[in-house]
Amino acid sequence: MKIRLFFILFCISLSSFAQKNQIDSLKQLLRNYKKTDTTKFLLYYDISRAYDDEDDKLSLKYADSALGIAPRLENANKWQAKVFYRKGQNYYQYFHYKESLYCYQKAMYFALKGKKTDELLGRIYHNTGLIYQYNDEYKKALGYHQKAFELFVKIKNEKLGLTALNSVGSCYTNLNDYKKALNCYFQVLKIAEIQNNELQMGLASGNIGLVFKRIGNFEKAYAYFEKAIAIYSKINDMPNLINTYHSYGAAKDSNNDQNGAIKLYEKGFKLAAKPEYENLKYDFINSLGIAYLAQKNYEKAITYLKESSDYYKENENKRKLSIANLYYAQALTEAPDDILKKNNINLSEKDNIAISLLKESVEINTELEIPENLMYDKELLAKIYEKKGDYKNALLEIKAFQNLKDSLAFSENREEAVKKEMQYNADKKEALAKAEIGKQKVIRNAIVAVSLIVLIAVVFLFLGFRKRQEIKVEQKEILLKAEISETELKALRAQMNPHFIFNALNSIADYINKNDAKSADYYLGKFAKLMRGILENSEEKEIPLSEELKMLEFYMDLESLRFKNKFNYDIKIADDINPENVFIPPLILQPFVENSILHGLAKKENDGKITIQINKTENLLKCTIEDNGIGRKNPNENLGKSYGVKLTKERIALFDKSKNSASGVFYTDLETGTRVELRLPLEEI
């Protein structure tokens, strides 16, 4: 009877059609089965699974019934882990992430105690990682996904291994480690194509598109998003298809193609119209509002952004609420009066409403520790306060932004220094422990036979010498890395000359005092964009050349404005260089441009010129900065101390050591002016 029932259960579980008939059949078997054993447990378990898409409450009810039997079965830990995993899946499917995480943690506890649970434990690790990803805790998520991947490799389950590796790549993407992310995704894509695993091909393609979008290579991003959409459409994977339309639209929006973005958002919105995709639907509503705002279609922007803001607030989705509030506030400050009246917004209160929305966003981003979003909140608050004539608060918001930037740069580098110090101490202790073990072995072996003393001594001395040489090499590498980190920390602190920041803020205050709101707003906008770029890129070891040149342009525009347009500039990039695909350390060129302006062009009356040329030769990127200033040899010019240039030379020297390249800084004194040539290791994707 037991064998016959197992056969029936197996046949039923294979069926993917006639869901109601399947449930009725399982219930009939349950009513007729009187024993309390593994078979009855599996009946409850399979009914719970069958109810997944029909009724979440009944699914949980039958899972709890299975859980009541599990402790009485052989290998009870395994069965209890299986049921808690089942409940976690159910809660996750219906977006109850807190309850889902609790169930996965219970499942993990029992699986670790049970026998033959490697695959189940790997699934639990992976799903736990997905919840931490949803909560933006990417470092925790990465740890669980890596554990899952290791287990799936151990049991040689390639299908699940690909899923876990895709998730590892997703975490690296969100941690801004794009090289590691792409390495994971291309591994998945290669294996999935060999196996003809279309789901994993779609996931890898979509994720590769996301990485290329983040680094600004939109052409490649579009190609991979379209590949993912074609795959998901073919296999009818609706959730992933909807998400890919949203990612594709976001890429178009980031590339200032709002019309293309809106078309993709509208396609995804239609697919997400079903109740089970409600949360995805409002993501499209919010994104449509942002796209329409960029097009200055304020009527649609206000309608969509208010709707998404209200939904996120009602459903306590704080992160998305902060984003909706930011753009809704921006729409209120920019929209014409007739549009605001049409949306029943009191004109005299629009600025106060926007400030209230932004303060709520500031509170959320402070609580969730999201400094990037907090920066945008502060920027818009400063503009609104300036528009209202509240210049005191406008300046306070700019200063808060600068403090936030300094704090982030210092904290990140201090944490990195502590990690390296801990690693150095650990390596040192390990080396000492190994040396002590070797010494004890010599003593024990010496007692065995006097005849072996010489041989053992020779072997020991040889091994000891070899180990000491290895330790010396390791220590040199660690010291070099620590020196690089220390130099990067100093460089981050000195990325902008303090006098420049002081003068910029004074200029803003001067324009405000003169009631020259237009100039103040222009100067403040340029300054904010430059500070934003510095803050965003200070997290990165390397950034695209295009981002470096963009920040350089902001800086030179500000300095040109401050020096009454005494000079202009020209940036030339060789045809064989794609600035989106070439990576260099952030703000590596700025100190030399600053030197040209302050010590070369500031003394000239007019017609100053800075020319920046970017070329490549073999494995080097050549960046040339040339000015027609007074030059270094002018006896009347006190060049002063250029701390930024000194630090940058140290950074380049350390890169040269770590990458074994012919990097360096080379000066040429011209008849009129100075030429500086930076040679950096060529890093291309």
XYZ file of C-alpha atoms in Angstrom:
685
model
C 0.000 0.000 0.000
C 2.808 2.423 0.954
C 4.715 1.784 -2.307
C 1.539 2.249 -4.335
C 0.782 5.584 -2.629
C 4.322 6.857 -3.265
C 3.919 6.010 -6.953
C 0.625 7.922 -7.112
C 2.174 10.947 -5.350
C 5.071 10.951 -7.772
C 2.790 10.860 -10.810
C 0.607 13.661 -9.450
C 3.607 15.894 -8.671
C 4.693 15.681 -12.323
C 1.472 17.152 -13.610
C 1.504 20.849 -14.451
C -2.101 20.929 -15.659
C -5.572 20.561 -14.139
C -4.567 22.212 -10.839
C -7.963 21.770 -9.203
C -8.102 18.077 -10.104
C -4.636 17.642 -8.656
C -5.668 19.210 -5.326
C -8.890 17.155 -5.192
C -6.950 13.961 -5.885
C -4.423 14.708 -3.155
C -7.170 15.530 -0.641
C -8.942 12.264 -1.452
C -5.722 10.355 -0.834
C -5.253 12.206 2.456
C -8.771 11.354 3.667
C -8.241 7.665 2.901
C -4.806 7.446 4.498
C -4.918 6.812 8.250
C -1.275 6.316 9.240
C 0.905 9.141 10.544
C 4.140 8.596 8.660
C 6.271 9.980 5.826
C 3.530 9.346 3.259
C 1.010 11.451 5.172
C 3.657 14.161 5.621
C 4.237 14.224 1.837
C 0.483 14.445 1.188
C 0.208 17.565 3.366
C 3.379 18.947 1.801
C 2.236 18.430 -1.821
C -1.206 19.923 -1.122
C 0.548 22.979 0.319
C 2.587 23.282 -2.871
C -0.493 22.819 -5.067
C -2.266 25.702 -3.289
C 0.677 28.078 -3.899
C -0.931 29.918 -6.812
C -4.507 29.386 -5.618
C -4.759 30.344 -1.958
C -1.767 31.377 0.179
C -3.636 30.860 3.475
C -4.598 27.274 2.630
C -1.051 26.642 1.421
C 0.292 27.739 4.826
C -2.399 25.734 6.645
C -1.378 22.452 5.005
C 2.320 23.286 5.489
C 1.641 23.677 9.241
C -0.123 20.291 9.242
C 2.982 18.740 7.672
C 5.115 20.503 10.269
C 3.074 18.852 13.036
C 4.040 15.411 11.720
C 7.696 16.132 10.867
C 9.230 15.813 14.405
C 7.948 12.207 14.656
C 9.621 11.052 11.427
C 13.033 9.539 10.868
C 15.568 12.262 9.982
C 13.092 14.753 11.479
C 15.464 17.690 11.056
C 15.440 17.285 7.284
C 11.619 17.214 7.098
C 11.237 20.212 9.413
C 13.757 22.135 7.306
C 11.775 21.191 4.192
C 8.477 22.542 5.603
C 9.971 25.807 6.875
C 11.559 26.242 3.438
C 8.104 25.651 1.892
C 6.553 28.301 4.153
C 9.373 30.729 3.381
C 8.701 30.319 -0.341
C 5.012 31.026 0.194
C 5.622 34.207 2.211
C 8.204 35.401 -0.328
C 5.815 34.837 -3.251
C 3.257 37.123 -1.614
C 5.860 39.762 -0.613
C 5.823 39.037 3.154
C 9.605 39.272 3.402
C 9.929 39.519 7.182
C 7.962 36.296 7.733
C 9.785 34.635 4.842
C 13.197 35.438 6.367
C 12.125 33.987 9.715
C 11.050 30.720 8.043
C 14.296 30.444 6.062
C 16.320 30.952 9.248
C 14.370 28.150 10.942
C 14.848 25.959 7.869
C 18.583 26.705 7.948
C 18.761 25.677 11.617
C 17.167 22.269 10.980
C 18.987 21.633 7.680
C 22.378 22.134 9.338
C 21.413 19.489 11.928
C 19.903 17.065 9.414
C 21.380 14.431 7.083
C 21.620 14.570 3.284
C 20.439 18.179 3.130
C 23.125 19.808 0.942
C 20.782 20.705 -1.923
C 18.031 21.908 0.422
C 20.532 23.950 2.437
C 21.865 25.500 -0.768
C 18.322 26.524 -1.770
C 17.744 28.002 1.705
C 20.991 29.992 1.514
C 20.079 31.301 -1.925
C 16.547 32.378 -1.010
C 17.807 34.017 2.199
C 20.235 35.986 0.051
C 17.360 37.133 -2.180
C 15.559 38.659 0.812
C 18.687 40.504 1.942
C 19.047 41.769 -1.639
C 15.479 43.099 -1.529
C 16.356 44.924 1.706
C 19.504 46.402 0.045
C 21.832 44.481 2.410
C 24.082 43.361 -0.427
C 27.113 42.285 1.607
C 24.971 39.873 3.655
C 23.228 38.685 0.494
C 26.595 38.053 -1.201
C 27.708 35.821 1.685
C 24.609 33.618 1.435
C 24.743 33.381 -2.375
C 28.410 32.355 -2.259
C 27.590 29.633 0.299
C 24.795 28.408 -1.966
C 27.094 28.358 -5.009
C 29.759 26.370 -3.134
C 27.188 23.750 -2.060
C 25.736 23.402 -5.572
C 29.239 22.960 -7.008
C 29.941 20.350 -4.315
C 26.869 18.267 -5.263
C 27.461 18.947 -9.002
C 24.055 20.575 -9.561
C 24.916 22.853 -12.490
C 21.406 24.286 -12.889
C 21.181 25.560 -9.326
C 24.851 26.567 -9.441
C 24.117 28.895 -12.362
C 21.213 30.458 -10.448
C 23.433 31.112 -7.435
C 26.287 32.490 -9.576
C 23.852 34.895 -11.254
C 22.841 36.132 -7.799
C 26.503 36.529 -6.758
C 26.980 38.736 -9.821
C 23.887 40.756 -8.921
C 25.334 41.511 -5.481
C 28.665 42.578 -6.976
C 26.726 44.879 -9.332
C 24.965 46.590 -6.435
C 28.280 46.857 -4.570
C 29.712 48.647 -7.658
C 32.314 45.934 -8.311
C 31.450 45.734 -12.000
C 34.440 43.668 -13.136
C 33.587 40.821 -10.761
C 29.911 41.127 -11.678
C 30.579 40.811 -15.417
C 32.921 37.879 -14.789
C 30.084 36.026 -13.001
C 27.466 36.863 -15.631
C 29.581 35.872 -18.631
C 30.424 32.550 -16.929
C 26.698 31.911 -16.475
C 25.882 32.918 -20.052
C 28.580 30.687 -21.538
C 27.508 27.591 -19.567
C 23.794 28.294 -20.056
C 24.218 28.544 -23.849
C 26.058 25.208 -23.904
C 23.261 23.608 -21.837
C 20.524 25.496 -23.728
C 19.226 26.719 -20.345
C 17.048 29.581 -21.599
C 16.026 30.911 -18.185
C 19.643 31.365 -17.083
C 20.520 32.828 -20.486
C 17.797 35.425 -19.950
C 18.869 36.222 -16.401
C 22.538 36.582 -17.357
C 21.723 38.740 -20.404
C 19.505 41.071 -18.366
C 22.127 41.384 -15.645
C 24.901 42.112 -18.151
C 22.656 44.840 -19.554
C 22.328 46.353 -16.068
C 26.115 46.491 -15.607
C 26.686 48.138 -18.990
C 23.931 50.626 -18.161
C 25.662 51.525 -14.897
C 29.019 52.148 -16.557
C 27.365 54.189 -19.325
C 27.844 51.775 -22.247
C 24.239 52.089 -23.402
C 24.674 50.471 -26.816
C 25.765 47.182 -25.236
C 23.157 47.530 -22.472
C 20.330 47.823 -25.048
C 21.577 44.764 -26.964
C 21.600 42.540 -23.879
C 18.208 43.803 -22.626
C 16.661 42.982 -26.023
C 18.237 39.528 -25.901
C 16.726 38.948 -22.433
C 13.276 40.174 -23.562
C 13.316 37.807 -26.553
C 14.188 34.848 -24.290
C 11.571 35.647 -21.611
C 8.896 36.165 -24.272
C 9.757 32.787 -25.796
C 9.534 30.885 -22.479
C 6.619 33.038 -21.203
C 8.419 34.103 -18.008
C 6.189 37.051 -17.129
C 7.828 38.380 -13.899
C 11.305 38.505 -15.451
C 9.912 39.951 -18.687
C 8.208 42.768 -16.742
C 11.363 43.524 -14.749
C 13.484 43.609 -17.913
C 11.161 46.123 -19.573
C 11.636 48.327 -16.502
C 15.444 47.964 -16.575
C 15.541 48.643 -20.322
C 13.379 51.739 -19.863
C 15.616 52.987 -17.057
C 18.645 52.624 -19.356
C 16.903 54.714 -22.038
C 16.003 57.323 -19.405
C 19.607 57.458 -18.151
C 20.728 58.048 -21.738
C 18.298 61.009 -22.026
C 16.010 59.088 -24.388
C 12.795 59.755 -22.483
C 10.545 58.894 -25.450
C 12.155 55.463 -25.744
C 11.933 55.003 -21.976
C 8.219 55.868 -21.894
C 7.431 53.357 -24.663
C 9.164 50.571 -22.733
C 7.581 51.599 -19.413
C 4.122 51.554 -21.013
C 4.710 48.038 -22.395
C 5.786 46.813 -18.962
C 2.894 48.634 -17.290
C 0.358 46.769 -19.454
C 1.963 43.422 -18.567
C 1.955 44.321 -14.839
C -1.773 45.121 -14.788
C -2.635 41.836 -13.022
C -3.174 42.028 -9.221
C -0.241 39.732 -8.447
C 2.127 42.279 -10.046
C 0.750 45.321 -8.190
C 4.115 46.323 -6.684
C 5.750 46.147 -10.132
C 2.927 48.213 -11.615
C 3.628 51.105 -9.266
C 7.323 50.955 -10.100
C 6.325 51.681 -13.699
C 4.005 54.491 -12.565
C 6.858 56.068 -10.616
C 9.324 55.703 -13.502
C 6.819 57.163 -15.987
C 6.454 60.174 -13.682
C 10.236 60.655 -13.611
C 10.484 60.369 -17.425
C 7.641 62.853 -17.984
C 9.293 65.231 -15.519
C 12.496 65.130 -17.600
C 10.361 66.066 -20.631
C 8.760 68.898 -18.615
C 5.350 67.287 -19.081
C 4.409 68.444 -15.606
C 0.729 67.481 -15.745
C 1.475 63.784 -16.257
C 4.557 63.892 -14.040
C 2.637 65.254 -11.032
C -0.216 62.760 -11.539
C 2.069 59.717 -11.730
C 4.511 60.775 -8.996
C 1.763 61.626 -6.497
C 0.116 58.243 -7.157
C 3.377 56.302 -6.634
C 4.290 58.384 -3.563
C 0.917 57.664 -1.956
C 1.199 53.927 -2.755
C 4.728 53.573 -1.357
C 3.728 55.468 1.779
C 0.654 53.288 2.313
C 2.698 50.101 1.823
C 5.650 51.372 3.919
C 8.194 50.957 1.124
C 10.551 53.586 2.495
C 13.348 53.419 -0.071
C 11.027 53.837 -3.053
C 8.994 56.470 -1.171
C 12.114 58.613 -0.736
C 12.757 58.529 -4.516
C 9.118 59.299 -5.388
C 9.095 62.191 -2.906
C 12.274 63.693 -4.375
C 10.921 63.817 -7.928
C 7.418 64.825 -6.808
C 8.946 67.764 -4.926
C 10.958 68.698 -8.015
C 7.806 68.625 -10.163
C 5.995 70.914 -7.707
C 8.813 73.477 -7.798
C 9.103 73.487 -11.601
C 5.482 73.150 -12.802
C 3.617 76.236 -14.124
C 0.852 77.676 -11.938
C -1.992 76.558 -14.233
C -0.863 72.919 -14.000
C -0.644 73.136 -10.202
C -4.140 74.651 -9.990
C -5.456 71.861 -12.230
C -4.069 69.352 -9.711
C -5.711 71.221 -6.780
C -2.373 72.392 -5.371
C -2.385 75.666 -3.422
C 0.170 77.925 -5.117
C 1.133 79.658 -1.885
C 1.853 76.281 -0.270
C 3.655 74.459 -3.103
C 7.142 75.204 -1.744
C 6.137 74.157 1.766
C 4.655 70.910 0.392
C 7.895 70.232 -1.501
C 9.982 70.940 1.614
C 7.775 68.577 3.651
C 8.233 65.803 1.046
C 11.995 66.316 1.007
C 12.281 66.339 4.794
C 10.463 62.992 4.873
C 12.905 61.725 2.230
C 15.880 63.043 4.253
C 14.575 61.210 7.328
C 14.221 57.939 5.378
C 17.628 58.166 3.712
C 19.235 59.015 7.040
C 17.548 56.001 8.683
C 18.408 53.613 5.812
C 21.911 55.114 5.438
C 21.624 55.935 1.718
C 24.009 58.894 1.283
C 23.589 59.217 -2.491
C 19.832 59.852 -2.250
C 20.380 62.104 0.752
C 22.712 64.211 -1.382
C 19.994 64.837 -4.006
C 17.521 65.754 -1.257
C 19.936 68.334 0.134
C 20.587 69.795 -3.310
C 16.894 70.367 -4.051
C 16.211 71.715 -0.562
C 18.951 74.317 -1.083
C 17.347 75.448 -4.352
C 13.884 75.766 -2.801
C 15.207 77.699 0.194
C 17.109 80.021 -2.143
C 13.951 80.556 -4.227
C 11.980 81.404 -1.075
C 14.657 83.916 -0.050
C 15.738 81.774 2.901
C 19.438 82.126 2.085
C 20.576 81.008 5.526
C 19.001 77.546 5.155
C 20.173 77.359 1.518
C 23.788 77.700 2.634
C 23.249 75.266 5.504
C 22.084 72.594 3.059
C 25.168 73.111 0.860
C 27.434 72.817 3.900
C 25.584 69.672 5.015
C 26.221 68.217 1.572
C 29.970 68.944 1.864
C 30.131 67.437 5.363
C 28.385 64.315 4.087
C 30.904 63.998 1.257
C 33.881 64.359 3.599
C 32.415 61.894 6.101
C 31.780 59.234 3.452
C 35.264 59.516 1.987
C 36.953 59.278 5.401
C 34.794 56.397 6.712
C 35.300 54.227 3.649
C 39.058 54.578 3.628
C 39.365 54.181 7.396
C 37.403 50.919 7.200
C 39.645 49.689 4.382
C 42.769 50.540 6.403
C 41.437 48.632 9.428
C 40.718 45.584 7.264
C 44.222 45.584 5.838
C 45.739 45.933 9.299
C 43.668 42.969 10.518
C 44.738 40.916 7.502
C 48.395 41.773 8.127
C 48.147 40.711 11.791
C 46.401 37.478 10.825
C 49.102 36.630 8.253
C 51.795 37.390 10.817
C 50.203 35.138 13.462
C 49.793 32.342 10.932
C 53.449 32.596 9.942
C 54.579 32.482 13.600
C 52.318 29.499 14.304
C 53.710 27.597 11.323
C 57.259 28.366 12.440
C 56.505 27.025 15.936
C 54.990 23.834 14.520
C 58.082 23.347 12.368
C 60.321 23.780 15.405
C 58.418 21.124 17.402
C 58.637 18.704 14.502
C 62.419 19.105 14.431
C 62.659 18.338 18.167
C 60.471 15.217 17.920
C 62.286 13.903 14.862
C 65.675 14.496 16.493
C 64.720 12.118 19.338
C 63.842 9.330 16.891
C 67.328 8.953 15.441
C 70.527 10.919 15.742
C 71.394 9.896 12.212
C 68.469 11.944 10.849
C 69.346 15.166 12.684
C 71.503 16.604 9.945
C 69.038 15.743 7.199
C 66.082 17.127 9.145
C 68.011 20.266 10.041
C 68.878 20.870 6.395
C 65.250 20.343 5.321
C 63.970 22.540 8.123
C 66.394 25.348 7.359
C 65.521 25.179 3.680
C 61.764 25.276 4.403
C 62.251 28.036 6.968
C 64.264 30.126 4.530
C 61.670 29.581 1.823
C 58.836 30.475 4.189
C 60.630 33.614 5.338
C 61.110 34.663 1.740
C 57.385 34.111 1.067
C 56.481 36.121 4.171
C 58.750 38.970 3.054
C 57.043 39.027 -0.343
C 53.595 38.965 1.313
C 54.584 41.754 3.703
C 55.867 43.887 0.827
C 52.555 43.401 -1.004
C 50.545 44.237 2.126
C 52.651 47.334 2.839
C 52.256 48.436 -0.771
C 48.468 48.015 -0.578
C 48.371 49.887 2.743
C 50.493 52.662 1.239
C 48.113 52.885 -1.737
C 45.105 53.064 0.620
C 46.782 55.754 2.732
C 47.630 57.794 -0.364
C 44.098 57.392 -1.706
C 42.720 58.561 1.657
C 44.905 61.688 1.529
C 43.950 62.233 -2.094
C 40.242 62.006 -1.295
C 40.665 64.606 1.446
C 42.524 66.896 -0.948
C 40.537 66.264 -4.133
C 39.317 69.849 -4.099
C 41.576 72.679 -2.921
C 39.952 74.038 0.299
C 40.546 77.572 -1.016
C 38.495 76.732 -4.116
C 35.556 75.477 -2.024
C 35.808 78.525 0.272
C 35.932 80.921 -2.699
C 33.019 79.163 -4.423
C 30.796 79.406 -1.326
C 31.861 83.055 -0.848
C 30.928 83.778 -4.467
C 27.491 82.235 -3.892
C 27.018 84.316 -0.748
C 28.166 87.448 -2.619
C 25.639 86.926 -5.403
C 22.918 86.301 -2.812
C 23.801 89.514 -0.950
C 23.624 91.429 -4.254
C 20.181 89.862 -4.937
C 21.619 88.414 -8.162
C 19.541 85.229 -7.909
C 20.230 84.132 -11.492
C 24.013 84.143 -11.075
C 23.759 82.577 -7.616
C 21.568 79.775 -8.955
C 23.908 79.180 -11.921
C 27.007 79.103 -9.698
C 25.247 76.905 -7.123
C 24.118 74.477 -9.840
C 27.640 74.121 -11.263
C 29.098 73.735 -7.769
C 26.491 71.126 -6.756
C 27.096 69.058 -9.909
C 30.837 69.070 -9.266
C 30.392 68.089 -5.608
C 27.924 65.363 -6.619
C 30.419 63.919 -9.070
C 33.173 63.940 -6.445
C 30.937 62.206 -3.880
C 29.690 59.530 -6.275
C 33.115 58.718 -7.712
C 34.990 58.818 -4.410
C 33.546 55.337 -3.730
C 35.260 53.916 -6.791
C 38.859 52.790 -7.301
C 38.506 53.547 -11.007
C 35.891 55.434 -13.029
C 35.170 55.805 -16.755
C 37.323 58.427 -18.496
C 34.089 60.160 -19.567
C 33.144 60.768 -15.899
C 36.629 62.152 -15.126
C 36.436 64.592 -18.050
C 32.894 65.633 -17.127
C 33.988 66.603 -13.585
C 37.022 68.369 -15.042
C 34.747 70.460 -17.273
C 32.576 71.454 -14.284
C 35.706 72.491 -12.377
C 37.166 74.524 -15.264
C 33.792 76.200 -15.914
C 33.650 77.321 -12.278
C 37.237 78.574 -12.264
C 36.703 80.402 -15.580
C 33.633 82.087 -14.114
C 35.515 83.018 -10.925
C 38.440 84.500 -12.910
C 36.095 86.539 -15.168
C 36.611 84.308 -18.229
C 40.362 84.935 -18.395
C 40.853 81.582 -20.047
C 39.101 78.924 -22.113
C 39.798 75.239 -22.607
C 39.695 72.471 -25.215
C 39.489 68.691 -24.665
C 40.596 66.376 -27.493
C 40.176 62.585 -27.412
C 41.832 60.297 -29.948
C 39.479 58.456 -32.311
C 40.672 55.028 -31.122
C 39.622 55.760 -27.504
C 36.084 55.163 -26.216
C 35.912 57.232 -23.006
C 33.062 55.053 -21.714
C 35.226 51.923 -21.804
C 38.506 53.338 -20.452
C 38.922 53.477 -16.658
C 41.249 55.716 -14.619
C 41.530 56.654 -10.917
C 39.049 59.436 -9.976
C 40.221 63.083 -10.081
C 43.738 62.127 -11.231
C 43.907 65.048 -13.716
C 42.291 67.836 -11.655
C 45.349 68.838 -9.531
C 47.424 69.484 -12.678
C 44.638 71.572 -14.260
C 44.337 73.478 -10.989
C 48.096 74.092 -11.067
C 47.846 75.457 -14.624
C 45.053 77.844 -13.664
C 46.396 79.149 -10.345
C 50.109 79.301 -11.178
C 50.084 79.656 -14.960
C 47.010 81.569 -16.115
C 45.843 83.584 -13.073
C 48.532 86.252 -13.661
C 47.617 86.696 -17.339
C 45.232 89.458 -18.268
C 43.315 87.455 -20.859
C 43.536 84.929 -23.754
C 44.473 82.078 -21.399
C 44.159 78.580 -22.909
C 44.261 75.047 -21.493
C 44.410 72.131 -23.934
C 43.800 68.568 -22.722
C 44.639 65.695 -25.091
C 43.914 62.003 -24.487
C 45.852 59.393 -26.502
C 47.004 55.831 -26.020
C 50.177 54.005 -26.907
C 50.675 50.262 -26.353
C 49.515 49.611 -22.779
C 49.534 53.241 -21.613
C 46.980 56.044 -21.568
C 48.643 59.427 -22.228
C 46.892 62.501 -20.791
C 48.537 65.805 -21.798
C 47.665 69.122 -20.116
C 49.135 72.196 -21.822
C 48.674 75.872 -20.913
C 49.945 79.169 -22.350
C 50.567 80.680 -18.922
C 53.666 82.334 -17.481
C 55.482 79.010 -17.118
C 57.531 77.475 -14.321
C 60.716 79.452 -15.026
C 59.247 82.930 -14.439
C 61.296 84.384 -11.556
C 58.464 86.644 -10.418
C 56.021 83.765 -9.830
C 55.915 81.993 -6.487
C 54.619 78.572 -7.355
C 53.736 77.679 -3.755
C 52.988 74.220 -2.478
C 50.757 72.101 -4.727
C 49.663 69.396 -2.287
C 47.215 67.856 -4.765
C 49.930 67.446 -7.436
C 52.311 65.901 -4.874
C 49.665 63.358 -3.791
C 48.756 62.544 -7.385
C 52.400 61.841 -8.218
C 52.549 59.485 -5.223
C 49.357 57.739 -6.393
C 50.746 57.270 -9.904
C 54.055 55.989 -8.512
C 52.202 53.395 -6.409
C 50.079 52.306 -9.392
C 53.306 51.863 -11.309
C 54.609 49.539 -8.556
C 51.374 47.543 -8.263
C 50.782 47.147 -12.019
C 54.400 47.094 -13.189
C 53.844 49.692 -15.906
C 55.792 52.682 -17.184
C 53.493 55.201 -15.477
C 54.671 58.651 -14.461
C 54.396 62.434 -14.715
C 56.582 64.336 -17.169
C 56.960 68.130 -17.432
C 58.017 70.145 -20.488
C 58.723 73.899 -20.256
C 57.416 75.599 -23.378
C 58.327 78.973 -24.798
C 54.980 80.163 -23.467
C 53.507 77.985 -20.745
C 53.959 74.427 -19.517
C 53.058 70.922 -20.760
C 52.385 68.092 -18.295
C 52.092 64.508 -19.543
C 50.533 61.799 -17.346
C 51.137 58.192 -18.362
C 48.726 55.730 -16.751
C 48.123 51.976 -17.143
C 45.520 51.456 -19.889
C 42.409 49.826 -18.334
C 39.729 48.961 -20.927
C 36.566 46.852 -20.847
